[in-house]
mmCIF file of C-alpha atoms and ligand atoms in Angstrom:
data_model
loop_
_atom_site.group_PDB
_atom_site.id
_atom_site.type_symbol
_atom_site.label_atom_id
_atom_site.label_comp_id
_atom_site.label_asym_id
_atom_site.label_seq_id
_atom_site.Cartn_x
_atom_site.Cartn_y
_atom_site.Cartn_z
ATOM 1 C CA UNK A 4 16.274 -20.762 -13.231
ATOM 2 C CA UNK A 5 16.706 -17.982 -11.108
ATOM 3 C CA UNK A 6 17.432 -18.204 -7.108
ATOM 4 C CA UNK A 7 14.527 -18.180 -5.259
ATOM 5 C CA UNK A 8 13.670 -15.040 -3.507
ATOM 6 C CA UNK A 9 11.839 -15.132 0.176
ATOM 7 C CA UNK A 10 8.471 -13.392 0.741
ATOM 8 C CA UNK A 11 7.109 -12.666 4.176
ATOM 9 C CA UNK A 12 3.465 -12.398 4.263
ATOM 10 C CA UNK A 13 1.949 -11.447 7.771
ATOM 11 C CA UNK A 14 -1.560 -11.976 8.728
ATOM 12 C CA UNK A 15 -1.359 -14.828 6.463
ATOM 13 C CA UNK A 16 -4.752 -16.552 7.363
ATOM 14 C CA UNK A 17 -6.711 -13.447 7.305
ATOM 15 C CA UNK A 18 -8.737 -12.232 4.265
ATOM 16 C CA UNK A 19 -6.377 -10.008 2.087
ATOM 17 C CA UNK A 20 -3.840 -13.186 2.196
ATOM 18 C CA UNK A 21 -6.272 -15.627 1.251
ATOM 19 C CA UNK A 22 -6.136 -13.945 -2.142
ATOM 20 C CA UNK A 23 -2.452 -12.486 -1.634
ATOM 21 C CA UNK A 24 -0.480 -15.341 -0.964
ATOM 22 C CA UNK A 25 -1.853 -17.659 -3.822
ATOM 23 C CA UNK A 26 -1.391 -14.844 -6.446
ATOM 24 C CA UNK A 27 2.232 -14.374 -5.196
ATOM 25 C CA UNK A 28 2.889 -17.948 -5.280
ATOM 26 C CA UNK A 29 1.519 -18.066 -9.016
ATOM 27 C CA UNK A 30 3.905 -15.324 -10.130
ATOM 28 C CA UNK A 31 1.813 -12.516 -10.345
ATOM 29 C CA UNK A 32 3.922 -10.200 -8.275
ATOM 30 C CA UNK A 33 7.423 -11.079 -9.377
ATOM 31 C CA UNK A 34 6.731 -12.586 -13.025
ATOM 32 C CA UNK A 35 6.592 -16.243 -14.227
ATOM 33 C CA UNK A 36 10.325 -17.212 -14.157
ATOM 34 C CA UNK A 37 10.667 -16.271 -10.460
ATOM 35 C CA UNK A 38 10.540 -18.953 -8.080
ATOM 36 C CA UNK A 39 9.232 -17.931 -4.326
ATOM 37 C CA UNK A 40 9.818 -18.926 -0.474
ATOM 38 C CA UNK A 41 6.896 -18.126 1.207
ATOM 39 C CA UNK A 42 7.354 -17.016 4.979
ATOM 40 C CA UNK A 43 4.067 -16.897 6.502
ATOM 41 C CA UNK A 44 3.334 -14.972 9.809
ATOM 42 C CA UNK A 45 0.247 -15.402 12.232
ATOM 43 C CA UNK A 46 -0.485 -14.698 15.768
ATOM 44 C CA UNK A 47 -0.514 -18.093 17.652
ATOM 45 C CA UNK A 48 -4.324 -18.510 17.898
ATOM 46 C CA UNK A 49 -4.360 -18.320 14.149
ATOM 47 C CA UNK A 50 -1.753 -21.001 13.641
ATOM 48 C CA UNK A 51 -4.256 -23.804 12.796
ATOM 49 C CA UNK A 52 -6.006 -21.816 10.345
ATOM 50 C CA UNK A 53 -2.692 -20.642 8.633
ATOM 51 C CA UNK A 54 -1.867 -24.643 8.488
ATOM 52 C CA UNK A 55 -5.088 -24.867 6.376
ATOM 53 C CA UNK A 56 -3.818 -22.244 3.989
ATOM 54 C CA UNK A 57 -0.585 -23.675 3.876
ATOM 55 C CA UNK A 58 -2.137 -27.093 2.951
ATOM 56 C CA UNK A 59 -4.478 -25.452 0.006
ATOM 57 C CA UNK A 60 -0.972 -23.887 -1.256
ATOM 58 C CA UNK A 61 0.262 -26.821 -1.261
ATOM 59 C CA UNK A 62 -2.500 -28.369 -2.901
ATOM 60 C CA UNK A 63 -2.151 -25.834 -5.810
ATOM 61 C CA UNK A 64 1.091 -27.396 -6.731
ATOM 62 C CA UNK A 65 2.592 -24.198 -8.001
ATOM 63 C CA UNK A 66 5.783 -24.576 -9.900
ATOM 64 C CA UNK A 67 7.133 -21.726 -8.505
ATOM 65 C CA UNK A 68 6.835 -22.423 -4.679
ATOM 66 C CA UNK A 69 10.206 -23.893 -3.283
ATOM 67 C CA UNK A 70 9.129 -23.635 0.162
ATOM 68 C CA UNK A 71 6.738 -22.479 2.751
ATOM 69 C CA UNK A 72 7.729 -21.629 6.459
ATOM 70 C CA UNK A 73 4.299 -21.135 8.807
ATOM 71 C CA UNK A 74 5.283 -19.390 12.147
ATOM 72 C CA UNK A 75 4.305 -17.048 14.765
ATOM 73 C CA UNK A 76 7.696 -15.938 15.640
ATOM 74 C CA UNK A 77 8.482 -12.522 13.472
ATOM 75 C CA UNK A 78 12.147 -13.445 13.955
ATOM 76 C CA UNK A 79 11.643 -16.424 11.818
ATOM 77 C CA UNK A 80 9.282 -14.953 9.284
ATOM 78 C CA UNK A 81 11.485 -11.957 8.421
ATOM 79 C CA UNK A 82 14.740 -14.253 8.269
ATOM 80 C CA UNK A 83 16.578 -13.329 5.144
ATOM 81 C CA UNK A 84 13.201 -11.919 3.699
ATOM 82 C CA UNK A 85 13.791 -10.248 0.442
ATOM 83 C CA UNK A 86 10.116 -8.800 0.357
ATOM 84 C CA UNK A 87 7.796 -8.391 3.400
ATOM 85 C CA UNK A 88 4.109 -7.539 2.979
ATOM 86 C CA UNK A 89 2.764 -6.467 6.372
ATOM 87 C CA UNK A 90 -0.875 -7.341 5.987
ATOM 88 C CA UNK A 91 -1.435 -8.520 9.445
ATOM 89 C CA UNK A 92 -3.439 -5.920 11.684
ATOM 90 C CA UNK A 93 -7.133 -5.352 12.836
ATOM 91 C CA UNK A 94 -9.522 -4.122 9.963
ATOM 92 C CA UNK A 95 -12.104 -1.372 10.753
ATOM 93 C CA UNK A 96 -15.857 -1.804 10.968
ATOM 94 C CA UNK A 97 -18.836 0.137 9.909
ATOM 95 C CA UNK A 98 -18.601 3.679 11.280
ATOM 96 C CA UNK A 99 -15.095 3.594 12.320
ATOM 97 C CA UNK A 100 -12.131 6.002 10.307
ATOM 98 C CA UNK A 101 -8.932 4.011 9.797
ATOM 99 C CA UNK A 102 -7.025 6.060 12.344
ATOM 100 C CA UNK A 103 -9.298 4.351 15.208
ATOM 101 C CA UNK A 104 -6.992 1.546 14.593
ATOM 102 C CA UNK A 105 -3.846 3.287 15.601
ATOM 103 C CA UNK A 106 -3.691 2.168 18.891
ATOM 104 C CA UNK A 107 -4.833 -1.391 18.297
ATOM 105 C CA UNK A 108 -2.332 -1.836 15.595
ATOM 106 C CA UNK A 109 0.665 0.399 16.204
ATOM 107 C CA UNK A 110 2.341 -2.084 18.406
ATOM 108 C CA UNK A 111 2.481 -4.606 15.956
ATOM 109 C CA UNK A 112 4.494 -2.776 13.776
ATOM 110 C CA UNK A 113 7.134 -1.848 16.190
ATOM 111 C CA UNK A 114 7.806 -5.377 16.688
ATOM 112 C CA UNK A 115 7.849 -6.347 13.372
ATOM 113 C CA UNK A 116 10.073 -3.229 12.299
ATOM 114 C CA UNK A 117 12.712 -4.645 14.858
ATOM 115 C CA UNK A 118 12.306 -8.085 13.787
ATOM 116 C CA UNK A 119 12.976 -6.869 10.099
ATOM 117 C CA UNK A 120 15.877 -4.814 11.398
ATOM 118 C CA UNK A 121 17.344 -7.649 13.038
ATOM 119 C CA UNK A 122 16.655 -10.568 10.522
ATOM 120 C CA UNK A 123 15.770 -9.528 6.913
ATOM 121 C CA UNK A 124 18.083 -9.447 3.946
ATOM 122 C CA UNK A 125 19.664 -5.651 3.838
ATOM 123 C CA UNK A 126 17.901 -4.911 0.792
ATOM 124 C CA UNK A 127 14.313 -5.681 1.750
ATOM 125 C CA UNK A 128 11.528 -4.141 0.480
ATOM 126 C CA UNK A 129 8.642 -3.658 2.733
ATOM 127 C CA UNK A 130 5.060 -2.786 2.008
ATOM 128 C CA UNK A 131 2.832 -1.812 4.621
ATOM 129 C CA UNK A 132 -1.062 -2.723 4.085
ATOM 130 C CA UNK A 133 -2.374 -3.226 7.830
ATOM 131 C CA UNK A 134 -4.323 0.173 8.662
ATOM 132 C CA UNK A 135 -3.517 3.097 9.368
ATOM 133 C CA UNK A 136 -0.664 1.771 6.720
ATOM 134 C CA UNK A 137 1.086 5.207 6.412
ATOM 135 C CA UNK A 138 1.804 5.565 10.222
ATOM 136 C CA UNK A 139 2.170 1.920 10.648
ATOM 137 C CA UNK A 140 4.860 2.141 8.019
ATOM 138 C CA UNK A 141 6.434 4.940 9.731
ATOM 139 C CA UNK A 142 6.656 2.978 13.063
ATOM 140 C CA UNK A 143 7.978 -0.134 11.269
ATOM 141 C CA UNK A 144 10.657 2.129 9.519
ATOM 142 C CA UNK A 145 11.767 3.861 12.825
ATOM 143 C CA UNK A 146 12.488 0.568 14.423
ATOM 144 C CA UNK A 147 14.529 -0.419 11.716
ATOM 145 C CA UNK A 148 17.435 2.017 12.179
ATOM 146 C CA UNK A 149 19.725 -0.219 10.327
ATOM 147 C CA UNK A 150 17.658 -0.204 7.414
ATOM 148 C CA UNK A 151 16.975 3.022 4.931
ATOM 149 C CA UNK A 152 13.642 4.401 5.710
ATOM 150 C CA UNK A 153 13.107 4.346 1.991
ATOM 151 C CA UNK A 154 12.881 0.449 2.205
ATOM 152 C CA UNK A 155 9.660 0.982 4.107
ATOM 153 C CA UNK A 156 6.456 1.830 2.051
ATOM 154 C CA UNK A 157 2.848 2.417 2.530
ATOM 155 C CA UNK A 158 0.251 1.122 0.031
ATOM 156 C CA UNK A 159 -1.887 3.921 -1.918
ATOM 157 C CA UNK A 160 -2.243 1.790 -4.998
ATOM 158 C CA UNK A 161 -5.833 0.662 -3.983
ATOM 159 C CA UNK A 162 -6.661 4.441 -3.864
ATOM 160 C CA UNK A 163 -4.613 4.957 -6.998
ATOM 161 C CA UNK A 164 -6.575 2.094 -8.977
ATOM 162 C CA UNK A 165 -9.877 3.190 -7.650
ATOM 163 C CA UNK A 166 -9.318 6.738 -8.951
ATOM 164 C CA UNK A 167 -8.299 5.361 -12.364
ATOM 165 C CA UNK A 168 -11.495 3.134 -12.426
ATOM 166 C CA UNK A 169 -13.845 5.741 -11.379
ATOM 167 C CA UNK A 170 -12.301 8.069 -14.203
ATOM 168 C CA UNK A 171 -12.425 5.468 -16.812
ATOM 169 C CA UNK A 172 -15.979 4.549 -16.029
ATOM 170 C CA UNK A 173 -16.993 8.340 -16.219
ATOM 171 C CA UNK A 174 -15.453 9.133 -19.275
ATOM 172 C CA UNK A 175 -16.594 5.625 -20.983
ATOM 173 C CA UNK A 176 -13.051 5.082 -21.424
ATOM 174 C CA UNK A 177 -10.890 1.865 -20.336
ATOM 175 C CA UNK A 178 -8.446 2.047 -17.534
ATOM 176 C CA UNK A 179 -5.375 1.787 -19.586
ATOM 177 C CA UNK A 180 -6.310 4.827 -21.472
ATOM 178 C CA UNK A 181 -5.952 6.666 -18.206
ATOM 179 C CA UNK A 182 -2.381 8.236 -17.135
ATOM 180 C CA UNK A 183 -0.974 10.414 -14.822
ATOM 181 C CA UNK A 184 -3.184 9.751 -12.042
ATOM 182 C CA UNK A 185 -1.635 10.826 -8.503
ATOM 183 C CA UNK A 186 -3.140 10.113 -5.091
ATOM 184 C CA UNK A 187 -1.561 12.396 -2.581
ATOM 185 C CA UNK A 188 -0.989 11.947 1.118
ATOM 186 C CA UNK A 189 -2.492 9.523 3.451
ATOM 187 C CA UNK A 190 -4.609 6.315 3.061
ATOM 188 C CA UNK A 191 -7.602 7.844 4.534
ATOM 189 C CA UNK A 192 -10.713 10.083 3.978
ATOM 190 C CA UNK A 193 -8.241 12.922 3.718
ATOM 191 C CA UNK A 194 -6.232 11.593 0.530
ATOM 192 C CA UNK A 195 -6.299 13.759 -2.346
ATOM 193 C CA UNK A 196 -7.026 11.927 -5.739
ATOM 194 C CA UNK A 197 -5.925 14.864 -8.061
ATOM 195 C CA UNK A 198 -6.701 15.044 -11.579
ATOM 196 C CA UNK A 199 -4.739 18.055 -12.347
ATOM 197 C CA UNK A 200 -2.131 16.083 -14.282
ATOM 198 C CA UNK A 201 -4.062 13.106 -15.701
ATOM 199 C CA UNK A 202 -5.083 12.282 -19.415
ATOM 200 C CA UNK A 203 -7.765 9.824 -20.832
ATOM 201 C CA UNK A 204 -6.748 8.597 -24.164
ATOM 202 C CA UNK A 205 -4.263 11.535 -24.393
ATOM 203 C CA UNK A 206 -6.981 14.182 -23.502
ATOM 204 C CA UNK A 207 -6.626 16.258 -20.106
ATOM 205 C CA UNK A 208 -9.202 14.706 -17.682
ATOM 206 C CA UNK A 209 -10.344 18.523 -16.700
ATOM 207 C CA UNK A 210 -11.333 18.856 -20.353
ATOM 208 C CA UNK A 211 -13.449 15.543 -20.192
ATOM 209 C CA UNK A 212 -15.252 16.181 -16.931
ATOM 210 C CA UNK A 213 -16.938 18.777 -15.078
ATOM 211 C CA UNK A 214 -15.276 20.755 -11.993
ATOM 212 C CA UNK A 215 -18.543 19.903 -9.932
ATOM 213 C CA UNK A 216 -18.121 16.137 -10.546
ATOM 214 C CA UNK A 217 -14.626 16.329 -9.518
ATOM 215 C CA UNK A 218 -14.730 18.017 -6.662
ATOM 216 C CA UNK A 219 -18.107 16.825 -5.291
ATOM 217 C CA UNK A 220 -18.404 13.082 -6.649
ATOM 218 C CA UNK A 221 -14.945 11.942 -7.774
ATOM 219 C CA UNK A 222 -13.011 12.826 -4.847
ATOM 220 C CA UNK A 223 -15.363 11.716 -2.069
ATOM 221 C CA UNK A 224 -16.042 8.621 -3.746
ATOM 222 C CA UNK A 225 -12.540 7.474 -4.179
ATOM 223 C CA UNK A 226 -11.916 8.982 -0.245
ATOM 224 C CA UNK A 227 -14.815 7.092 0.856
ATOM 225 C CA UNK A 228 -14.267 3.892 -1.361
ATOM 226 C CA UNK A 229 -13.333 1.657 1.427
ATOM 227 C CA UNK A 230 -16.392 2.484 3.856
ATOM 228 C CA UNK A 231 -18.570 1.750 0.926
ATOM 229 C CA UNK A 232 -16.782 -1.600 0.299
ATOM 230 C CA UNK A 233 -17.074 -2.363 4.124
ATOM 231 C CA UNK A 234 -20.943 -1.309 3.976
ATOM 232 C CA UNK A 235 -21.751 -3.286 0.774
ATOM 233 C CA UNK A 236 -19.675 -6.380 1.875
ATOM 234 C CA UNK A 237 -20.142 -6.410 5.683
ATOM 235 C CA UNK A 238 -16.059 -6.776 5.550
ATOM 236 C CA UNK A 239 -13.092 -4.723 4.321
ATOM 237 C CA UNK A 240 -11.784 -4.963 0.649
ATOM 238 C CA UNK A 241 -9.734 -8.044 0.430
ATOM 239 C CA UNK A 242 -9.341 -9.386 -3.250
ATOM 240 C CA UNK A 243 -8.728 -5.507 -4.407
ATOM 241 C CA UNK A 244 -6.419 -5.110 -1.615
ATOM 242 C CA UNK A 245 -4.325 -8.048 -2.448
ATOM 243 C CA UNK A 246 -4.341 -6.941 -6.184
ATOM 244 C CA UNK A 247 -2.839 -3.307 -5.417
ATOM 245 C CA UNK A 248 -0.217 -4.840 -3.000
ATOM 246 C CA UNK A 249 0.723 -6.957 -5.962
ATOM 247 C CA UNK A 250 0.722 -4.033 -8.556
ATOM 248 C CA UNK A 251 2.698 -1.727 -5.856
ATOM 249 C CA UNK A 252 5.371 -4.674 -5.383
ATOM 250 C CA UNK A 253 5.584 -5.655 -8.946
ATOM 251 C CA UNK A 254 6.119 -2.008 -10.024
ATOM 252 C CA UNK A 255 8.684 -1.168 -7.154
ATOM 253 C CA UNK A 256 10.476 -4.497 -8.323
ATOM 254 C CA UNK A 257 9.983 -4.885 -11.852
ATOM 255 C CA UNK A 258 9.402 -1.239 -12.825
ATOM 256 C CA UNK A 259 6.145 0.953 -13.503
ATOM 257 C CA UNK A 260 4.475 1.890 -16.624
ATOM 258 C CA UNK A 261 4.337 5.821 -15.969
ATOM 259 C CA UNK A 262 3.254 7.511 -12.777
ATOM 260 C CA UNK A 263 1.994 5.249 -9.700
ATOM 261 C CA UNK A 264 0.968 6.315 -6.264
ATOM 262 C CA UNK A 265 3.084 5.366 -3.111
ATOM 263 C CA UNK A 266 3.429 6.124 0.145
ATOM 264 C CA UNK A 267 7.099 6.942 1.038
ATOM 265 C CA UNK A 268 9.158 8.709 3.614
ATOM 266 C CA UNK A 269 8.570 12.500 2.637
ATOM 267 C CA UNK A 270 11.595 14.561 1.964
ATOM 268 C CA UNK A 271 10.185 17.700 1.843
ATOM 269 C CA UNK A 272 9.123 17.673 -1.977
ATOM 270 C CA UNK A 273 6.140 19.631 -2.705
ATOM 271 C CA UNK A 274 6.798 21.248 0.755
ATOM 272 C CA UNK A 275 5.241 18.337 2.696
ATOM 273 C CA UNK A 276 7.416 18.012 5.866
ATOM 274 C CA UNK A 277 9.929 15.392 6.309
ATOM 275 C CA UNK A 278 9.275 12.619 8.471
ATOM 276 C CA UNK A 279 6.074 11.396 7.735
ATOM 277 C CA UNK A 280 4.983 8.389 5.260
ATOM 278 C CA UNK A 281 3.342 10.507 2.387
ATOM 279 C CA UNK A 282 1.812 9.387 -0.848
ATOM 280 C CA UNK A 283 3.576 10.882 -3.829
ATOM 281 C CA UNK A 284 3.691 10.284 -7.690
ATOM 282 C CA UNK A 285 6.400 8.213 -8.238
ATOM 283 C CA UNK A 286 8.372 6.309 -11.266
ATOM 284 C CA UNK A 287 9.866 2.916 -10.420
ATOM 285 C CA UNK A 288 12.611 1.712 -12.529
ATOM 286 C CA UNK A 289 15.790 -0.497 -11.613
ATOM 287 C CA UNK A 290 14.476 -1.799 -8.571
ATOM 288 C CA UNK A 291 14.157 1.617 -7.106
ATOM 289 C CA UNK A 292 11.424 4.421 -7.049
ATOM 290 C CA UNK A 293 11.937 8.404 -7.322
ATOM 291 C CA UNK A 294 9.433 11.107 -6.908
ATOM 292 C CA UNK A 295 8.023 12.778 -10.035
ATOM 293 C CA UNK A 296 9.208 16.291 -9.194
ATOM 294 C CA UNK A 297 8.348 19.712 -10.809
ATOM 295 C CA UNK A 298 4.438 19.330 -11.414
ATOM 296 C CA UNK A 299 2.776 22.550 -11.063
ATOM 297 C CA UNK A 300 0.412 22.588 -8.020
ATOM 298 C CA UNK A 301 -2.529 25.072 -7.666
ATOM 299 C CA UNK A 302 -4.258 26.837 -4.870
ATOM 300 C CA UNK A 303 -6.866 23.905 -4.754
ATOM 301 C CA UNK A 304 -4.644 21.142 -4.732
ATOM 302 C CA UNK A 305 -1.992 22.732 -2.150
ATOM 303 C CA UNK A 306 -4.993 22.760 0.208
ATOM 304 C CA UNK A 307 -5.841 19.323 -0.162
ATOM 305 C CA UNK A 308 -2.122 18.077 0.067
ATOM 306 C CA UNK A 309 -1.746 20.076 3.321
ATOM 307 C CA UNK A 310 -4.789 18.799 4.860
ATOM 308 C CA UNK A 311 -3.761 15.146 4.429
ATOM 309 C CA UNK A 312 -0.277 16.075 5.302
ATOM 310 C CA UNK A 313 -1.573 17.732 8.604
ATOM 311 C CA UNK A 314 -3.768 14.114 9.491
ATOM 312 C CA UNK A 315 -0.543 12.307 8.966
ATOM 313 C CA UNK A 316 1.324 14.731 11.251
ATOM 314 C CA UNK A 317 -1.304 14.115 14.097
ATOM 315 C CA UNK A 318 -1.036 10.330 13.470
ATOM 316 C CA UNK A 319 2.661 10.637 14.108
ATOM 317 C CA UNK A 320 2.099 12.584 17.334
ATOM 318 C CA UNK A 321 -0.270 9.969 18.599
ATOM 319 C CA UNK A 322 2.535 7.200 18.305
ATOM 320 C CA UNK A 323 5.759 9.386 19.246
ATOM 321 C CA UNK A 324 6.349 6.684 22.031
ATOM 322 C CA UNK A 325 6.619 3.851 19.187
ATOM 323 C CA UNK A 326 9.105 5.689 17.063
ATOM 324 C CA UNK A 327 12.121 4.686 18.653
HETATM 325 P P1 NAD B 425 -8.270 -10.011 8.518
HETATM 326 O O1 NAD B 425 -8.837 -9.555 10.115
HETATM 327 O O2 NAD B 425 -9.090 -10.826 7.986
HETATM 328 O O3 NAD B 425 -6.910 -10.657 8.879
HETATM 329 C C1 NAD B 425 -5.717 -10.162 9.553
HETATM 330 C C2 NAD B 425 -5.029 -11.292 9.965
HETATM 331 O O4 NAD B 425 -3.826 -10.636 10.847
HETATM 332 C C3 NAD B 425 -5.484 -12.163 10.759
HETATM 333 O O5 NAD B 425 -5.820 -13.427 10.654
HETATM 334 C C4 NAD B 425 -5.032 -11.689 12.387
HETATM 335 O O6 NAD B 425 -4.767 -13.134 13.073
HETATM 336 C C5 NAD B 425 -3.731 -11.444 11.608
HETATM 337 N N1 NAD B 425 -2.801 -10.694 12.603
HETATM 338 C C6 NAD B 425 -2.918 -9.702 13.797
HETATM 339 N N2 NAD B 425 -2.012 -9.485 14.554
HETATM 340 C C7 NAD B 425 -0.972 -9.996 13.993
HETATM 341 C C8 NAD B 425 0.633 -9.710 14.291
HETATM 342 N N3 NAD B 425 0.930 -9.221 15.127
HETATM 343 N N4 NAD B 425 1.229 -10.650 13.650
HETATM 344 C C9 NAD B 425 0.825 -11.569 12.281
HETATM 345 N N5 NAD B 425 -0.691 -11.739 12.107
HETATM 346 C C10 NAD B 425 -1.235 -10.770 12.694
HETATM 347 O O7 NAD B 425 -7.888 -8.695 7.840
HETATM 348 P P2 NAD B 425 -7.813 -8.100 6.338
HETATM 349 O O8 NAD B 425 -8.936 -7.641 5.940
HETATM 350 O O9 NAD B 425 -6.965 -9.085 6.000
HETATM 351 O O10 NAD B 425 -7.103 -6.633 6.666
HETATM 352 C C11 NAD B 425 -5.909 -6.872 7.158
HETATM 353 C C12 NAD B 425 -5.465 -5.094 7.238
HETATM 354 O O11 NAD B 425 -5.395 -4.570 6.089
HETATM 355 C C13 NAD B 425 -6.327 -4.476 8.140
HETATM 356 O O12 NAD B 425 -5.972 -3.451 8.899
HETATM 357 C C14 NAD B 425 -7.131 -3.477 6.978
HETATM 358 O O13 NAD B 425 -7.628 -2.335 7.282
HETATM 359 C C15 NAD B 425 -6.236 -3.454 6.203
HETATM 360 N N6 NAD B 425 -6.180 -2.991 4.648
HETATM 361 C C16 NAD B 425 -5.706 -2.143 4.066
HETATM 362 C C17 NAD B 425 -5.952 -1.624 2.739
HETATM 363 C C18 NAD B 425 -4.990 -0.468 2.467
HETATM 364 O O14 NAD B 425 -5.285 -0.120 1.289
HETATM 365 N N7 NAD B 425 -3.878 -0.160 2.921
HETATM 366 C C19 NAD B 425 -6.698 -1.991 2.033
HETATM 367 C C20 NAD B 425 -7.628 -3.249 2.554
HETATM 368 C C21 NAD B 425 -7.521 -3.535 3.963
HETATM 369 C C1 LMR B 426 -9.708 0.024 2.075
HETATM 370 O O1 LMR B 426 -9.418 1.226 1.774
HETATM 371 O O2 LMR B 426 -10.490 -0.691 1.509
HETATM 372 C C2 LMR B 426 -9.044 -0.330 3.423
HETATM 373 O O3 LMR B 426 -8.273 0.638 3.674
HETATM 374 C C3 LMR B 426 -10.002 -1.036 4.263
HETATM 375 C C4 LMR B 426 -10.549 0.069 5.041
HETATM 376 O O4 LMR B 426 -11.029 0.185 6.216
HETATM 377 O O5 LMR B 426 -11.547 1.026 4.174
#
């Protein structure tokens, strides 16, 4: 039996965590042979609700769960944590953009970045889900100077999965037939889901769909999918967000099957300014991710990639005071 790993989840009494915690506990993230200790963080007024979640986790009698810690103290939640999923943050409502949450949520991530820096395993891998995810991840990483900024990532996997699903439906194929999907940039309405390198069942996506559908249907549908879910459900995506978080962490820890999109610190690749959390095409192997280099970028793509980069620079400027 492997030694248990410690997994911190913030916002653990919220919507996303109500799916996420149970799927992690059942082994969906790190496999059926990896015992886990769940370290659940909430704000003080939500501790009673969190207690209810813990009761339900216990009632599942999950074989992999070795212990559950429920706390309102970030220093306790992140103690020796090997993985952290930072979900706890306010969601947007109808008519809002995700960056409207910057003011409400940014402070959470400076506090938690410090607590991770002071308490977590030196090898911790962090995924930020709470919106605006990319800039919150930047804030957390800047407040954890003893860790490598590459240990902090932002969730773009939901966008990546949405893009695969839209293309599979359009072409009448299955999502598993779609390869080399890329979503560049920010988890926002400026994100760029790029079909330039994408294949479906081995055929170039651009040979299967019309340019007009790509530019005027596919791209806006993926960009606006979060808002469409809020309109339909009356609440933001939860189970699909949890599923994407599991995909992101599983691939990072255990390896990806081809290209996936991850929000990571930009290093200048593809001409993107360093110092923002930008979504790149990556491949994961041996517990690490690496940017896929050398992909051709045409003029249309360059314009889209720069627009989403510009938005991330503006978000960074708005939280400069929290970047340590
Ligand atoms: P929710 O309101 O149901 O749950 C959020 C929980 O976080 C609440 O229980 C709240 O008490 C808790 N919380 C607030 N501040 C906290 C803090 N400082 N420490 C610990 N917990 C704290 O919201 P949700 O639907 O679970 O969504 C959570 C976040 O995830 C939102 O910001 C939402 O916009 C975002 N989200 C991101 C993606 C993505 O793709 N990146 C997808 C879906 C949702
Ligand atoms: C999503 O993409 O579903 C989430 O970021 C929630 C939102 O506000 O759209």
